Coordinates of C-alpha atoms and ligand atoms in Angstrom, one line a residue:
X1 CA -1.1 -4.4 -11.5
X2 CA -3.7 -2.2 -13.4
X3 CA -2.0 0.7 -15.3
X4 CA -4.1 3.8 -15.9
X5 CA -3.5 7.5 -16.5
X6 CA -4.3 10.5 -14.4
X7 CA -7.1 11.5 -16.7
X8 CA -8.7 8.0 -16.3
X9 CA -8.5 8.3 -12.5
X10 CA -9.9 11.8 -12.5
X11 CA -12.8 10.8 -14.8
X12 CA -13.4 7.7 -12.6
X13 CA -13.5 9.7 -9.4
X14 CA -16.0 12.1 -11.0
X15 CA -18.2 9.4 -12.5
X16 CA -18.5 7.5 -9.3
X17 CA -19.1 10.6 -7.1
X18 CA -15.7 10.5 -5.2
X19 CA -14.1 13.8 -6.3
X20 CA -15.3 16.8 -8.4
X21 CA -13.4 19.7 -9.7
X22 CA -14.4 22.7 -7.6
X23 CA -16.7 25.4 -9.1
X24 CA -17.0 23.5 -12.3
X25 CA -20.1 25.5 -13.6
X26 CA -17.9 28.6 -13.6
X27 CA -15.0 26.9 -15.4
X28 CA -13.3 25.5 -12.3
X29 CA -10.6 26.7 -9.9
X30 CA -7.2 25.3 -10.4
X31 CA -5.9 22.8 -7.8
X32 CA -9.1 23.0 -5.7
X33 CA -11.4 20.0 -5.5
X34 CA -14.6 18.9 -3.8
X35 CA -15.4 15.5 -2.4
X36 CA -18.7 13.9 -3.3
X37 CA -20.7 11.3 -1.3
X38 CA -18.5 8.3 -1.6
X39 CA -15.4 10.5 -1.5
X40 CA -16.5 11.9 1.9
X41 CA -17.2 8.4 3.2
X42 CA -13.8 7.1 2.1
X43 CA -12.0 10.2 3.4
X44 CA -13.7 10.1 6.8
X45 CA -12.8 6.4 7.1
X46 CA -9.1 7.1 6.4
X47 CA -9.2 10.0 8.8
X48 CA -10.8 7.8 11.5
X49 CA -8.2 5.0 10.9
X50 CA -5.4 7.5 11.5
X51 CA -7.1 9.0 14.5
X52 CA -7.7 5.6 16.1
X53 CA -4.1 4.7 15.8
X54 CA -2.6 8.1 16.7
X55 CA -5.0 9.1 19.6
X56 CA -7.6 6.5 20.6
X57 CA -5.1 3.6 21.1
X58 CA -2.4 5.7 22.8
X59 CA -2.1 7.0 26.4
X60 CA 0.4 9.7 25.4
X61 CA -1.4 11.7 22.6
X62 CA -4.1 14.3 23.2
X63 CA -6.5 15.9 20.8
X64 CA -6.8 19.4 19.5
X65 CA -8.9 21.3 16.9
X66 CA -7.4 24.8 16.6
X67 CA -8.7 27.6 14.4
X68 CA -7.5 28.1 10.8
X69 CA -6.9 31.8 11.5
X70 CA -4.2 32.6 14.0
X71 CA -2.4 35.7 15.2
X72 CA -0.3 36.9 12.2
X73 CA 2.8 36.9 14.4
X74 CA 2.5 33.1 14.5
X75 CA 3.8 32.9 10.9
X76 CA 6.5 35.6 11.4
X77 CA 7.8 33.6 14.4
X78 CA 7.8 30.3 12.4
X79 CA 9.7 31.9 9.5
X80 CA 6.9 31.3 7.0
X81 CA 6.3 35.0 6.2
X82 CA 9.9 35.5 5.4
X83 CA 10.7 32.3 3.5
X84 CA 7.9 29.9 2.8
X85 CA 8.2 30.0 -0.9
X86 CA 9.0 27.9 -4.1
X87 CA 11.1 29.0 -7.1
X88 CA 8.8 29.8 -10.0
X89 CA 9.4 30.2 -13.7
X90 CA 6.8 31.4 -16.3
X91 CA 6.4 30.7 -20.0
X92 CA 6.4 34.1 -21.7
X93 CA 4.4 32.7 -24.6
X94 CA 1.5 30.7 -23.1
X95 CA 1.8 32.1 -19.5
X96 CA 2.1 28.6 -18.0
X97 CA 3.6 28.7 -14.5
X98 CA 6.0 26.0 -13.4
X99 CA 8.0 25.1 -10.3
X100 CA 11.6 25.6 -11.2
X101 CA 12.8 22.9 -8.8
X102 CA 10.4 20.4 -10.5
X103 CA 11.7 21.5 -13.9
X104 CA 15.3 20.7 -12.8
X105 CA 14.2 17.4 -11.2
X106 CA 12.8 16.5 -14.6
X107 CA 16.4 16.8 -15.9
X108 CA 17.8 14.7 -13.1
X109 CA 19.1 17.8 -11.1
X110 CA 18.1 17.8 -7.4
X111 CA 17.1 21.2 -6.2
X112 CA 15.5 20.3 -2.8
X113 CA 15.8 23.4 -0.6
X114 CA 18.3 24.8 -3.1
X115 CA 19.1 28.6 -3.2
X116 CA 17.6 30.7 -5.9
X117 CA 21.1 31.4 -7.3
X118 CA 21.8 27.6 -7.7
X119 CA 18.4 27.1 -9.4
X120 CA 19.0 29.9 -11.9
X121 CA 22.5 28.7 -12.6
X122 CA 21.2 25.2 -13.5
X123 CA 18.3 26.7 -15.5
X124 CA 20.9 28.8 -17.5
X125 CA 22.8 25.6 -18.3
X126 CA 19.6 23.9 -19.6
X127 CA 18.7 27.1 -21.5
X128 CA 22.2 27.1 -23.2
X129 CA 21.6 23.5 -24.2
X130 CA 18.1 24.4 -25.6
X131 CA 16.7 21.9 -23.1
X132 CA 14.6 24.4 -21.1
X133 CA 11.1 24.2 -22.5
X134 CA 7.6 25.0 -21.3
X135 CA 5.8 21.9 -20.1
X136 CA 2.5 23.1 -21.8
X137 CA 3.5 24.5 -25.2
X138 CA 7.2 23.6 -25.6
X139 CA 8.4 27.2 -26.0
X140 CA 11.9 28.0 -24.9
X141 CA 10.9 31.5 -23.9
X142 CA 11.1 30.9 -20.1
X143 CA 11.7 33.6 -17.4
X144 CA 14.5 33.3 -14.8
X145 CA 13.3 31.8 -11.5
X146 CA 11.9 34.0 -8.8
X147 CA 10.6 33.3 -5.3
X148 CA 6.8 32.7 -5.0
X149 CA 5.3 32.9 -1.6
X150 CA 3.0 30.0 -0.7
X151 CA 1.2 31.9 2.0
X152 CA -2.5 32.6 1.4
X153 CA -3.5 36.0 2.7
X154 CA -6.8 37.0 4.0
X155 CA -8.2 40.1 5.8
X156 CA -10.4 40.1 8.9
X157 CA -11.8 42.9 10.9
X158 CA -14.8 45.2 10.7
X159 CA -16.4 45.3 7.3
X160 CA -16.3 49.1 7.4
X161 CA -12.5 49.2 7.8
X162 CA -10.5 49.5 4.7
X163 CA -8.6 46.3 3.7
X164 CA -5.1 47.1 4.9
X165 CA -1.9 45.4 5.8
X166 CA -2.7 45.8 9.5
X167 CA -5.7 43.5 9.1
X168 CA -3.9 40.8 7.2
X169 CA -4.2 37.3 8.5
X170 CA -2.9 34.1 6.9
X171 CA -4.8 30.9 6.2
X172 CA -2.6 28.5 8.0
X173 CA -0.1 26.7 5.7
X174 CA 0.2 23.8 8.1
X175 CA -2.0 22.7 11.0
X176 CA 0.9 22.3 13.5
X177 CA 1.1 26.1 14.2
X178 CA -2.1 25.8 16.2
X179 CA -0.6 22.9 18.2
X180 CA 2.4 25.0 19.2
X181 CA 0.1 27.9 20.3
X182 CA -2.1 25.6 22.4
X183 CA 0.8 23.6 23.9
X184 CA 0.8 25.8 27.0
X185 CA -3.0 25.6 27.6
X186 CA -2.8 21.8 27.1
X187 CA 0.0 21.6 29.6
X188 CA -1.8 23.8 32.2
X189 CA -5.1 22.1 31.9
X190 CA -4.4 18.4 31.3
X191 CA -0.9 18.2 32.9
X192 CA 0.6 15.7 30.6
X193 CA 4.1 14.5 31.4
X194 CA 6.9 14.5 28.8
X195 CA 7.0 12.8 26.4
X196 CA 3.5 13.5 25.1
X197 CA 1.9 14.3 21.8
X198 CA -0.9 16.6 20.5
X199 CA -2.7 15.6 17.3
X200 CA -5.1 17.3 15.0
X201 CA -6.8 17.1 11.7
X202 CA -7.7 20.2 9.7
X203 CA -7.5 22.3 6.6
X204 CA -4.3 24.0 5.5
X205 CA -3.8 26.3 2.5
X206 CA -0.8 26.9 0.2
X207 CA -0.7 29.0 -2.9
X208 CA 1.0 26.2 -4.8
X209 CA 2.3 26.7 -8.2
X210 CA -0.1 24.5 -10.1
X211 CA 1.3 21.2 -11.3
X212 CA -1.9 19.5 -12.5
X213 CA -1.5 16.5 -10.3
X214 CA -5.2 16.0 -9.4
X215 CA -5.6 15.9 -5.6
X216 CA -1.9 15.1 -5.0
X217 CA -1.0 18.8 -4.6
X218 CA -3.9 21.2 -4.0
X219 CA -4.2 24.7 -2.7
X220 CA -6.6 23.8 0.0
X221 CA -6.1 20.4 1.7
X222 CA -6.4 18.6 4.9
X223 CA -3.4 17.6 7.1
X224 CA -3.3 15.1 9.9
X225 CA -0.4 16.1 12.2
X226 CA 0.9 14.9 15.5
X227 CA 3.6 16.9 17.4
X228 CA 5.4 14.9 20.1
X229 CA 7.0 16.9 22.9
X230 CA 10.1 15.3 24.5
X231 CA 13.4 15.8 26.2
X232 CA 16.3 16.2 23.7
X233 CA 18.0 13.0 24.9
X234 CA 14.8 11.1 24.0
X235 CA 14.8 12.2 20.3
X236 CA 16.8 9.5 18.6
X237 CA 14.9 6.6 20.0
X238 CA 11.5 8.3 19.8
X239 CA 12.0 9.2 16.2
X240 CA 12.7 5.6 15.3
X241 CA 9.7 4.5 17.3
X242 CA 7.4 6.8 15.4
X243 CA 8.9 5.9 12.0
X244 CA 8.1 2.2 12.8
X245 CA 4.6 3.0 14.0
X246 CA 3.8 5.0 10.9
X247 CA 5.3 2.3 8.6
X248 CA 3.2 -0.4 10.2
X249 CA 0.0 1.7 9.8
X250 CA 0.4 1.6 6.0
X251 CA 1.0 -2.1 6.0
X252 CA -2.0 -2.7 8.3
X253 CA -4.3 -1.0 5.7
X254 CA -3.1 -3.2 2.9
X255 CA -0.3 -1.2 1.2
X256 CA 2.3 -3.6 -0.1
X257 CA 5.8 -2.9 1.5
X258 CA 7.4 -2.9 -2.0
X259 CA 5.4 0.1 -2.9
X260 CA 6.6 2.1 0.1
X261 CA 10.0 3.5 0.8
X262 CA 11.8 6.0 3.0
X263 CA 13.3 9.1 1.5
X264 CA 16.0 10.7 3.7
X265 CA 16.3 14.5 3.4
X266 CA 20.0 15.3 3.2
X267 CA 19.6 19.1 3.3
X268 CA 17.9 20.0 6.6
X269 CA 16.7 23.3 8.1
X270 CA 19.3 24.5 10.6
X271 CA 17.1 23.5 13.6
X272 CA 16.3 20.0 12.4
X273 CA 18.2 16.8 13.2
X274 CA 16.3 14.4 10.9
X275 CA 13.7 14.4 8.2
X276 CA 12.4 11.4 6.4
X277 CA 9.4 11.1 4.0
X278 CA 7.3 8.0 3.5
X279 CA 7.0 7.7 -0.3
X280 CA 4.5 5.6 -2.2
X281 CA 4.9 4.2 -5.7
X282 CA 2.0 5.9 -7.6
X283 CA 1.1 4.1 -10.8
X284 CA -0.4 7.2 -12.4
X285 CA 2.3 9.7 -11.2
X286 CA 5.0 7.5 -12.6
X287 CA 6.8 6.4 -9.5
X288 CA 7.6 7.2 -5.8
X289 CA 6.2 10.4 -4.4
X290 CA 6.0 11.9 -0.9
X291 CA 3.0 10.9 1.3
X292 CA 4.1 11.8 4.8
X293 CA 6.9 13.7 6.5
X294 CA 8.5 12.7 9.8
X295 CA 10.6 15.5 11.2
X296 CA 12.8 16.1 14.2
X297 CA 12.5 19.8 14.8
X298 CA 14.5 20.4 17.9
X299 CA 13.3 23.3 20.1
X300 CA 12.9 25.7 17.2
X301 CA 9.1 26.0 17.3
X302 CA 8.6 26.6 21.1
X303 CA 11.7 28.8 21.3
X304 CA 10.5 31.0 18.5
X305 CA 7.0 31.4 19.8
X306 CA 8.4 32.0 23.3
X307 CA 10.7 34.7 21.9
X308 CA 8.0 36.4 19.7
X309 CA 5.2 36.2 22.3
X310 CA 7.2 37.0 25.4
X311 CA 5.5 34.0 27.1
X312 CA 7.6 31.3 28.9
X313 CA 6.9 28.1 27.0
X314 CA 9.2 25.9 29.1
X315 CA 8.1 22.7 30.8
X316 CA 8.9 22.0 34.5
X317 CA 9.6 18.4 35.5
X318 CA 7.2 17.7 38.4
X319 CA 9.8 15.6 40.3
X320 CA 13.2 17.1 39.6
X321 CA 11.8 20.7 39.0
X322 CA 14.2 20.9 36.1
X323 CA 12.9 23.5 33.5
X324 CA 13.4 22.9 29.7
X325 CA 11.9 23.9 26.4
X326 CA 10.7 20.6 25.0
X327 CA 12.0 19.4 21.7
X328 CA 9.5 18.3 19.1
X329 CA 9.2 15.6 16.5
X330 CA 6.3 15.5 14.2
X331 CA 4.4 13.1 11.9
X332 CA 2.6 15.0 9.1
X333 CA 0.4 13.6 6.4
X334 CA -2.0 14.9 3.8
X335 CA -5.5 13.3 4.0
X336 CA -6.1 13.9 0.3
X337 CA -2.7 12.3 -0.5
X338 CA -3.6 9.2 1.5
X339 CA -7.0 9.1 -0.2
X340 CA -5.2 9.1 -3.6
X341 CA -2.7 6.5 -2.4
X342 CA -5.5 4.1 -1.2
X343 CA -7.4 4.7 -4.5
X344 CA -4.2 4.0 -6.5
X345 CA -3.6 0.8 -4.5
X346 CA -7.2 -0.4 -4.8
X347 CA -8.1 0.5 -8.4
X348 CA -8.2 -2.8 -10.4
X349 CA -9.5 -3.8 -13.8
X350 CA -10.1 -7.5 -14.2
X351 CA -11.4 -9.6 -17.1
X352 CA -14.2 -11.9 -16.0
X353 CA -16.8 -14.1 -17.6
X354 CA -20.3 -12.9 -17.0
X355 CA -23.5 -14.9 -16.4
X356 CA -24.1 -15.1 -20.2
X357 CA -20.6 -16.6 -20.7
X358 CA -19.2 -13.4 -22.3
X359 CA -16.0 -11.8 -21.1
X360 CA -16.2 -8.3 -19.7
X361 CA -14.0 -5.9 -17.7
X362 CA -14.8 -5.6 -14.1
X363 CA -13.6 -2.4 -12.3
X364 CA -13.2 -3.1 -8.6
X365 CA -11.7 -1.0 -5.8
X366 CA -9.9 -3.5 -3.6
X367 CA -9.9 -1.2 -0.6
X368 CA -9.2 -2.5 2.9
X369 CA -12.6 -3.4 4.3
X370 CA -12.4 -0.8 7.2
X371 CA -11.8 2.0 4.7
X372 CA -14.5 1.1 2.2
X373 CA -17.2 3.8 1.9
X374 CA -20.0 1.3 2.0
X375 CA -19.5 -2.0 3.8
X376 CA -22.7 -3.9 2.9
X377 CA -25.1 -3.5 0.0
X378 CA -28.5 -5.2 0.4
X379 CA -30.5 -6.2 -2.7
X380 CA -33.9 -7.8 -3.3
X381 CA -33.5 -10.2 -6.2
X382 CA -36.4 -8.6 -8.0
X383 CA -37.6 -5.1 -7.7
X384 CA -41.2 -5.8 -8.6
X385 CA -41.9 -8.5 -5.9
X386 CA -43.1 -6.6 -2.8
X387 CA -42.4 -9.5 -0.4
X388 CA -38.7 -9.6 -1.5
X389 CA -38.4 -5.8 -1.3
X390 CA -40.1 -5.7 2.2
X391 CA -37.8 -8.5 3.5
X392 CA -34.7 -6.8 2.0
X393 CA -35.7 -3.5 3.6
X394 CA -36.1 -5.2 7.0
X395 CA -32.6 -6.7 6.7
X396 CA -31.1 -3.4 5.5
X397 CA -32.8 -1.5 8.5
X398 CA -31.4 -4.1 10.9
X399 CA -27.8 -3.8 9.7
X400 CA -27.5 0.0 9.0
X401 CA -27.1 1.2 12.6
X402 CA -23.9 -0.9 12.8
X403 CA -22.4 -0.8 9.3
X404 CA -22.4 1.7 6.4
X405 CA -25.1 0.1 4.2
X406 CA -26.7 0.8 0.9
X407 CA -30.0 -0.5 -0.5
X408 CA -30.0 -1.1 -4.3
X409 CA -32.9 -2.5 -6.4
X410 CA -31.9 -0.9 -9.7
X411 CA -31.2 -3.1 -12.7
X412 CA -30.3 -6.8 -12.5
X413 CA -28.1 -8.3 -9.7
X414 CA -25.1 -8.5 -12.0
X415 CA -25.3 -4.7 -12.6
X416 CA -25.7 -4.0 -8.9
X417 CA -22.5 -6.1 -8.2
X418 CA -20.6 -4.1 -10.8
X419 CA -21.8 -0.8 -9.2
X420 CA -20.8 -1.9 -5.7
X421 CA -17.4 -3.3 -7.0
X422 CA -16.6 0.1 -8.4
X423 CA -17.0 1.8 -5.0
X424 CA -15.3 -1.0 -3.2
X425 CA -18.2 -2.5 -1.2
X426 CA -16.8 -5.7 0.4
X427 CA -20.1 -7.5 0.8
X428 CA -23.4 -7.7 -1.1
X429 CA -26.4 -9.5 0.4
X430 CA -29.1 -10.7 -1.9
X431 CA -32.6 -11.6 -0.7
X432 CA -34.4 -14.2 -2.9
X433 CA -37.4 -16.5 -2.8
X434 CA -35.7 -19.0 -0.5
X435 CA -35.2 -16.2 2.0
X436 CA -38.9 -16.0 2.4
X437 CA -39.1 -19.6 3.5
X438 CA -35.8 -20.4 5.3
X439 CA -34.6 -16.9 6.2
X440 CA -31.2 -17.5 4.4
X441 CA -29.5 -14.9 2.2
X442 CA -26.6 -15.0 -0.2
X443 CA -23.5 -13.0 0.7
X444 CA -21.1 -12.3 -2.2
X445 CA -17.5 -11.3 -1.5
X446 CA -16.1 -8.4 -3.5
X447 CA -12.6 -9.8 -4.1
X448 CA -13.2 -13.5 -4.7
X449 CA -16.8 -13.1 -6.0
X450 CA -17.5 -16.3 -4.0
X451 CA -21.0 -16.6 -2.6
X452 CA -22.1 -18.2 0.6
X453 CA -25.6 -18.8 2.1
X454 CA -26.2 -17.7 5.7
X455 CA -29.1 -17.1 8.1
X456 CA -30.2 -13.5 8.0
X457 CA -30.1 -13.4 11.8
X458 CA -26.4 -14.3 11.7
X459 CA -25.4 -11.4 9.4
X460 CA -24.6 -8.9 12.1
X461 CA -22.3 -11.2 14.0
X462 CA -20.6 -12.3 10.7
X463 CA -19.9 -8.7 9.6
X464 CA -18.8 -7.7 13.1
X465 CA -16.1 -10.4 12.8
X466 CA -15.0 -9.0 9.4
X467 CA -15.2 -5.2 9.7
X468 CA -13.8 -3.1 12.5
X469 CA -14.8 0.3 11.5
Ligands
GAP501 N1 4.2 20.5 9.5 C1 5.1 19.9 8.5 C2 4.6 20.0 7.2 O1 3.6 20.7 6.9 P1 5.1 19.3 4.7 O2 6.1 18.3 4.2 O3 5.1 20.6 4.1 O4 5.3 19.3 6.3 C3 3.3 17.4 5.2 O5 3.7 18.7 4.6 C4 2.4 16.6 4.3 O6 1.2 17.4 4.0 C5 2.9 16.2 3.0 O7 3.7 15.0 3.1 C6 1.7 16.0 2.2 O8 1.1 14.7 2.5 C7 0.8 17.0 2.7 N2 0.8 18.2 1.8 C8 1.6 19.2 1.8 N3 1.3 20.1 0.8 C9 0.2 19.6 0.2 C10 -0.6 20.1 -0.9 N4 -0.4 21.3 -1.5 N5 -1.6 19.3 -1.3 C11 -1.9 18.2 -0.6 N6 -1.2 17.7 0.4 C12 -0.1 18.4 0.8

């Protein structure tokens, strides 16, 4: 298993055009990142793999794309305005801001959903033992913990109106809020029968206390959420079903089962009956961290929105005419976190012997083929031989409507292989002088580096058998 640091991964992502720090020319913006060309391709493939399994292959899940801005009452009803916050401490010397629960966790004290009083008591004990120190400068001059709201506020309305509390809207802290608000329209227009789900992918925003964890925890991120509406008596079995579906999804895309585990939340919100996280063993974050949450939320969400809006959000059974407010279970995963997990899983450094017989380090992303940003790279053996370039271009043009392809004629073939290995391209096709006479090409496999010869006309069928997406 290749070990590497967060700095190495961050530098690699930037060098290869996967992820850039946002607003870099102005000095950056903490915990905000941009995705470059290969990053977008990889992220879209992960999103599509989720969507295919959660919507396309299911009869019981419908699609939604709701707006980021919602009526501000949405977040009052959900409880976010009153209590969506983290305990925060500051270093008085260097102004570093830290999450107090994470500070406690670093000392083996669990503070998951703990009260502010508990957090401050435990911090005081560490302070008395001179163990409470700033993570940046080591100072012991640390403030008591206080609540820090994660809600990101904005203001909409006429540009001539003064910015005032009445115009305040929130950038959604989770995408599921839009699903609850569109549950009734979905029910009235598409008439789904319980149990059914609504899924969506979109941006969410949280004013996170910065922990410098690259794209693991960002202030703007994408969530992929599915809310499943059901009868309360269906909850236990359905919950287990979705836990298994989600677990299998990770295995299907190549994650080793020993690097995944379930974390059971012992402290639950009063309305919840179960909450488990899928955790992945990140090499560069030093162990298991949350990737996805699967939560049984009872009827809290629809009841709250029904109460605050005054609109009846109950469901009527078409046969029995029984009326009920459906209960909800959700699967919720961050797209950026999945991106990081797949990179962590795929990033490999190998020592190989090159064509000159020297040993060199090969960096290769061993991504699942369906997730790879580029599926097939096409090379003419030599750049300065027009017949080779023309033939390679023709093969490239024939393949690109079906697969994400890249044409590369820079440097020697060995260098091109290295470049494609670094972005995880599973297949490289080289057009050489034999191609001009017998129409065969060389296909080189990313993982084994084995090469086979094949008729150019067979390439499409061959790749179709290997790549689904
Ligand atoms: N609707 C439920 C919900 O939002 P959550 O546990 O707060 O639950 C679900 O978030 C998932 O969203 C997390 O498991 C994580 O993958 C992702 N996520 C949450 N906050 C994030 C952040 N600041 N940056 C990146 N991903 C985040």
